[in-house]
Coordinates of C-alpha atoms in Angstrom, one line a residue:
M872 CA 5.0 2.6 2.6
T873 CA 4.6 0.1 -0.3
T874 CA 5.7 1.3 -3.8
A875 CA 2.6 0.6 -6.0
L876 CA 4.3 1.5 -9.3
E877 CA 7.9 2.2 -10.2
V878 CA 8.8 3.2 -13.8
K879 CA 12.4 3.3 -14.8
H880 CA 13.9 4.7 -18.0
I881 CA 11.0 3.8 -20.3
N882 CA 11.5 4.7 -24.0
K883 CA 9.3 4.4 -26.9
K884 CA 9.5 5.3 -30.6
Y885 CA 6.9 4.7 -33.4
K886 CA 9.1 4.3 -36.6
N887 CA 11.5 7.2 -36.1
K888 CA 9.2 9.4 -33.9
V889 CA 10.1 9.6 -30.2
V890 CA 6.9 9.1 -28.1
L891 CA 8.4 8.7 -24.6
N892 CA 11.9 9.8 -23.6
D893 CA 13.6 8.3 -20.5
I894 CA 10.5 8.2 -18.3
N895 CA 11.1 7.8 -14.6
F896 CA 8.6 8.1 -11.5
S897 CA 7.3 5.9 -8.7
I898 CA 3.9 6.0 -7.1
Q899 CA 3.3 5.0 -3.4
S900 CA 0.4 3.1 -2.2
G901 CA -2.8 5.1 -1.7
E902 CA -1.7 8.1 -3.8
I903 CA -4.0 9.6 -6.5
V904 CA -1.7 10.8 -9.2
A905 CA -2.7 12.6 -12.3
L906 CA -0.9 12.2 -15.5
I907 CA -1.3 15.4 -17.4
G908 CA -0.2 16.8 -20.8
K909 CA -1.5 18.0 -24.2
N910 CA -3.0 15.7 -26.9
G911 CA -0.2 13.5 -28.1
A912 CA 2.0 13.9 -25.2
G913 CA 2.2 10.1 -24.7
K914 CA -0.1 9.6 -21.7
S915 CA -2.1 6.8 -23.2
T916 CA 1.0 5.1 -24.6
L917 CA 2.7 5.2 -21.3
I918 CA -0.3 3.6 -19.5
N919 CA -0.5 1.0 -22.3
I920 CA 3.3 0.1 -21.7
I921 CA 2.8 -0.2 -17.9
T922 CA -0.2 -2.5 -18.4
K923 CA 1.5 -4.6 -20.9
L924 CA -0.8 -3.8 -23.9
I925 CA 2.1 -2.6 -25.9
Q926 CA 5.9 -3.1 -25.6
Q927 CA 8.5 -0.4 -24.7
D928 CA 11.7 -0.1 -26.5
S929 CA 13.7 0.0 -23.4
G930 CA 13.2 0.5 -19.6
Q931 CA 11.0 -1.4 -17.2
S932 CA 8.0 -0.9 -14.8
K933 CA 7.2 -2.9 -11.6
I934 CA 3.8 -3.1 -9.9
F935 CA 4.0 -3.5 -6.1
E936 CA 7.7 -4.4 -6.5
K937 CA 7.1 -7.7 -8.2
E938 CA 9.4 -8.9 -10.9
K939 CA 6.6 -10.7 -12.7
F940 CA 3.5 -8.7 -14.0
D941 CA 0.4 -9.8 -12.2
R942 CA -2.8 -8.6 -13.8
N943 CA -4.7 -9.4 -10.8
L944 CA -3.3 -6.4 -9.1
I945 CA -4.5 -3.9 -11.6
G946 CA -7.6 -2.5 -13.1
V947 CA -7.6 -0.5 -16.3
M948 CA -10.3 1.7 -17.6
M949 CA -9.4 2.9 -21.1
Q950 CA -10.9 5.5 -23.2
E951 CA -12.7 3.2 -25.4
N952 CA -16.0 1.6 -24.2
I953 CA -16.6 -2.1 -24.9
S954 CA -20.0 -3.1 -26.3
L955 CA -21.5 -6.4 -26.9
D956 CA -24.8 -7.6 -28.4
R957 CA -27.3 -9.6 -26.4
I958 CA -25.5 -9.5 -23.0
T959 CA -26.7 -7.5 -20.1
V960 CA -24.9 -5.3 -17.5
K961 CA -25.3 -8.1 -15.0
E962 CA -24.0 -10.8 -17.2
I963 CA -20.9 -9.0 -18.2
I964 CA -20.1 -7.9 -14.7
K965 CA -20.6 -11.4 -13.4
L966 CA -18.6 -13.0 -16.2
T967 CA -15.7 -10.5 -15.7
R968 CA -15.5 -11.2 -12.0
T969 CA -14.7 -15.0 -12.7
Y970 CA -11.4 -14.0 -14.5
Y971 CA -9.8 -13.0 -11.2
R972 CA -8.7 -14.8 -8.1
N973 CA -10.0 -12.3 -5.6
P974 CA -12.9 -10.4 -7.1
M975 CA -14.8 -7.6 -5.7
S976 CA -18.4 -8.3 -4.6
Y977 CA -21.0 -7.9 -7.2
Q978 CA -23.2 -5.7 -5.0
A979 CA -19.9 -3.5 -4.2
I980 CA -19.2 -3.1 -7.9
L981 CA -22.8 -2.0 -8.6
A982 CA -22.7 0.5 -5.7
L983 CA -19.4 2.1 -6.8
S984 CA -20.4 2.3 -10.5
E985 CA -24.1 3.6 -9.8
L986 CA -25.5 0.8 -12.0
Q987 CA -27.9 -0.7 -9.6
N988 CA -30.9 0.4 -11.8
Y989 CA -29.3 -0.9 -15.0
T990 CA -28.4 -4.5 -14.2
N991 CA -30.9 -5.9 -17.0
H992 CA -30.0 -3.5 -19.6
P993 CA -28.2 -4.8 -22.7
M994 CA -24.8 -3.2 -23.1
D995 CA -25.4 -2.0 -26.6
K996 CA -28.5 0.0 -25.4
L997 CA -26.7 2.1 -22.7
S998 CA -26.0 5.8 -23.1
G999 CA -22.6 7.1 -23.4
G1000 CA -22.3 8.0 -19.7
Q1001 CA -23.8 4.6 -18.7
K1002 CA -21.1 2.8 -20.8
R1003 CA -18.4 4.6 -18.9
K1004 CA -20.0 3.6 -15.7
L1005 CA -19.9 0.0 -17.0
Q1006 CA -16.3 0.3 -17.9
F1007 CA -15.5 1.4 -14.5
A1008 CA -17.5 -1.5 -13.1
L1009 CA -15.5 -3.9 -15.1
T1010 CA -12.3 -2.1 -14.0
L1011 CA -13.2 -2.8 -10.4
A1012 CA -14.3 -6.5 -11.0
G1013 CA -10.9 -7.9 -10.0
N1014 CA -10.7 -5.8 -6.9
P1015 CA -7.5 -4.2 -8.0
D1016 CA -4.9 -2.4 -5.9
L1017 CA -3.7 -0.2 -8.5
I1018 CA -6.2 1.4 -10.9
F1019 CA -5.5 3.1 -14.2
L1020 CA -8.2 5.6 -15.3
D1021 CA -7.9 7.1 -18.9
E1022 CA -10.5 9.9 -19.5
P1023 CA -12.8 8.2 -17.0
T1024 CA -15.8 10.8 -16.9
V1025 CA -16.0 11.6 -20.6
G1026 CA -19.7 11.3 -21.6
M1027 CA -21.0 11.5 -18.1
D1028 CA -23.3 14.4 -16.9
A1029 CA -22.3 16.8 -14.2
E1030 CA -24.0 14.9 -11.4
S1031 CA -22.6 11.5 -12.4
R1032 CA -19.0 13.0 -12.5
T1033 CA -19.3 14.3 -9.0
K1034 CA -20.5 10.9 -7.7
F1035 CA -17.8 9.1 -9.6
W1036 CA -15.2 11.2 -7.9
K1037 CA -16.7 10.7 -4.5
H1038 CA -16.3 7.0 -5.1
I1039 CA -12.8 7.3 -6.1
D1040 CA -12.2 9.0 -2.7
E1041 CA -13.9 6.1 -1.0
L1042 CA -11.6 3.6 -2.8
K1043 CA -8.5 5.7 -1.8
K1044 CA -9.5 5.6 1.8
Q1045 CA -9.5 1.7 1.3
G1046 CA -5.9 2.0 0.2
K1047 CA -6.4 1.9 -3.6
T1048 CA -3.9 3.8 -5.7
F1049 CA -4.8 5.6 -8.9
L1050 CA -3.0 7.0 -12.0
I1051 CA -5.5 9.1 -13.9
T1052 CA -5.5 11.1 -17.2
S1053 CA -8.4 13.5 -17.9
H1054 CA -9.0 16.6 -20.0
Y1055 CA -11.4 17.8 -17.1
L1056 CA -8.5 19.6 -15.4
E1057 CA -10.7 21.2 -12.8
E1058 CA -11.7 17.7 -11.6
L1059 CA -8.1 16.5 -11.2
E1060 CA -7.4 19.6 -9.2
K1061 CA -9.9 18.4 -6.8
V1062 CA -8.9 14.7 -6.4
A1063 CA -5.1 14.3 -7.2
N1064 CA -2.5 14.9 -4.7
R1065 CA 0.3 14.8 -7.4
F1066 CA 0.8 15.7 -11.0
I1067 CA 3.1 14.2 -13.6
F1068 CA 3.3 16.5 -16.6
L1069 CA 4.4 15.0 -20.0
H1070 CA 5.6 17.5 -22.5
N1071 CA 7.8 16.9 -25.6
Q1072 CA 8.0 13.2 -24.8
K1073 CA 9.5 13.7 -21.3
I1074 CA 8.4 14.5 -17.8
I1075 CA 8.8 18.2 -17.1
F1076 CA 7.1 18.3 -13.7
D1077 CA 6.3 15.9 -10.9
G1078 CA 4.8 17.2 -7.7
S1079 CA 1.8 18.8 -6.0
L1080 CA -0.3 21.8 -7.5
T1081 CA 1.2 23.8 -4.6
E1082 CA 4.7 22.9 -5.6
M1083 CA 4.0 23.7 -9.3
G1084 CA 2.8 27.1 -8.4
K1085 CA 5.8 27.7 -6.2
Q1086 CA 8.2 26.5 -8.9
L1087 CA 6.8 28.9 -11.5
K1088 CA 6.3 31.7 -8.8
R1089 CA 3.0 32.6 -10.6
V1090 CA 0.0 34.1 -8.6
Q1091 CA -3.3 35.3 -9.9
V1092 CA -4.8 38.7 -8.8
A1093 CA -8.4 38.8 -9.7
F1094 CA -10.9 41.8 -9.3
N1095 CA -13.8 43.6 -11.0
S1096 CA -13.1 47.0 -12.6
E1097 CA -14.5 49.4 -15.3
L1098 CA -11.1 50.6 -16.1
I1099 CA -9.6 49.7 -19.4
E1100 CA -7.3 46.8 -19.9
D1101 CA -4.4 48.8 -21.2
I1102 CA -3.8 50.3 -17.7
F1103 CA -3.1 46.9 -16.2
N1104 CA -1.0 45.7 -19.1
K1105 CA 1.4 48.7 -18.5
L1106 CA 2.0 47.7 -14.8
P1107 CA 5.6 46.4 -14.6
A1108 CA 4.8 43.5 -12.2
V1109 CA 2.0 42.1 -14.5
L1110 CA 3.1 39.1 -16.7
R1111 CA -0.3 38.5 -18.4
V1112 CA -3.9 40.1 -18.3
S1113 CA -7.3 38.5 -19.1
E1114 CA -10.6 40.2 -19.0
L1115 CA -14.1 39.0 -19.3
N1116 CA -17.1 41.2 -18.6
H1117 CA -15.0 43.7 -16.5
H1118 CA -13.6 40.9 -14.4
Y1119 CA -9.8 41.0 -14.6
T1120 CA -7.3 38.3 -13.9
L1121 CA -3.7 39.4 -13.6
I1122 CA -0.7 37.0 -13.6
T1123 CA 2.3 38.0 -11.6
S1124 CA 5.5 36.5 -10.1
D1125 CA 5.7 39.4 -7.6
V1126 CA 2.3 39.9 -5.8
N1127 CA 3.6 42.4 -3.4
S1128 CA 4.9 44.8 -6.1
L1129 CA 1.7 44.3 -8.1
I1130 CA -0.5 45.3 -5.1
T1131 CA 1.7 48.4 -4.5
Q1132 CA 1.2 49.3 -8.2
L1133 CA -2.5 48.8 -8.0
V1134 CA -2.9 51.3 -5.1
P1135 CA -3.7 54.3 -7.2
Y1136 CA -6.5 52.4 -8.8
L1137 CA -8.2 50.7 -5.8
S1138 CA -11.0 53.1 -5.7
A1139 CA -12.0 51.7 -9.1
I1140 CA -11.5 48.1 -8.1
D1141 CA -13.9 45.7 -6.4
N1142 CA -13.7 42.3 -5.0
L1143 CA -9.9 42.0 -5.2
E1144 CA -8.7 38.4 -4.6
I1145 CA -5.3 36.8 -4.6
R1146 CA -5.2 33.2 -5.4
Q1147 CA -3.1 30.4 -6.8
Q1148 CA -3.3 29.8 -10.5
N1149 CA -5.5 26.8 -11.6
L1150 CA -3.9 23.8 -13.3
D1151 CA -4.6 24.9 -16.8
T1152 CA -2.7 28.1 -16.5
L1153 CA 0.0 26.5 -14.6
M1154 CA 0.3 24.0 -17.3
D1155 CA 0.6 26.7 -19.9
S1156 CA 3.2 28.6 -17.9
L1157 CA 5.3 25.4 -17.7
I1158 CA 5.1 24.7 -21.4
R1159 CA 6.3 28.5 -22.1
N1160 CA 9.2 27.9 -19.7
E1161 CA 10.1 24.8 -21.7
E1162 CA 9.8 26.6 -25.0

C-alpha cells in the first residue's frame, strides 16, 4: 500500500511558544484520518505546514513519497471561505480547473459538491452553507489524491452535512485519502477509521476509536431509573456519573464488577445498555490521563 503522507519530527514555535512538538505519523492511501484536539492544539498549523502554507522550524513531510512537493496531488479545504465579487460559481470552478494538469470533470465536481442548481449564482450571494460547498468544489478541482478538510461542514444544515459525508465515502472508494479536522465529533466517529489526537503540542493517541476505548479501558453503562444519583456515585466500580431526565450514564473501567454492584437495583432500572464511550468522552478521558 502506498504511503500518502509521511510526517517526521515536525516542530513549530511562534515566538517562544511551542505549537507543535516532534510530530510523527504516516497515512496510507485510502485512509480517512481525523486530526482531533481542543482549540489551539495546533491542528490547523500542522495542516498549513504539510500543505506548505507556512514553514516548520524543523522536520519534514512527504506526500506520496515524493521529495519535491507537488500541489497537483493535494486539495485543501480551509476554514475560511473565499468570496469574490462579480464572478459566478460556474466561472470560479472552471477557472480553478485550469490551474491543474489533471482536473476533475466539471460535472463530477458539481455532483460531489451538490452545486448543480447554483452554477449561475454570484459567489458573494451564496449562503454560508453554499459557500462551504463551493470551497469543497474548488478543493476537488485538481482531482487530488490527498485531501485536507479543515472544519468542512461548518455552516451546512443537517441534510447537507449528511450528503457531504456520503460523497466523502464515495471518494474514499475511488482511492482518495483524507485528513480531516472537525468540531462535529459525532460525524468524525462515523467516517474516520483512525484518530490522531493532538494535546499539549504533541500526539497523545494514534489509532481507531475501538483502540482508544481499549487503551483507556472505559465503558459506558446507560439506563433509565427514578433512583437518586447518589446511589450510583457510591458504587466502587463507577468512575463518573451523568444524569439527564432520569437517564443515567455511568463510566467504568470494570463493567463486570459494575453490573454485579447494580444487581440490587435492577428492579428500579430500565433499558440497561452497555456501550463504548463516544469520541467526546474518550478525548476527555485521554486528557485527564495526560494531566
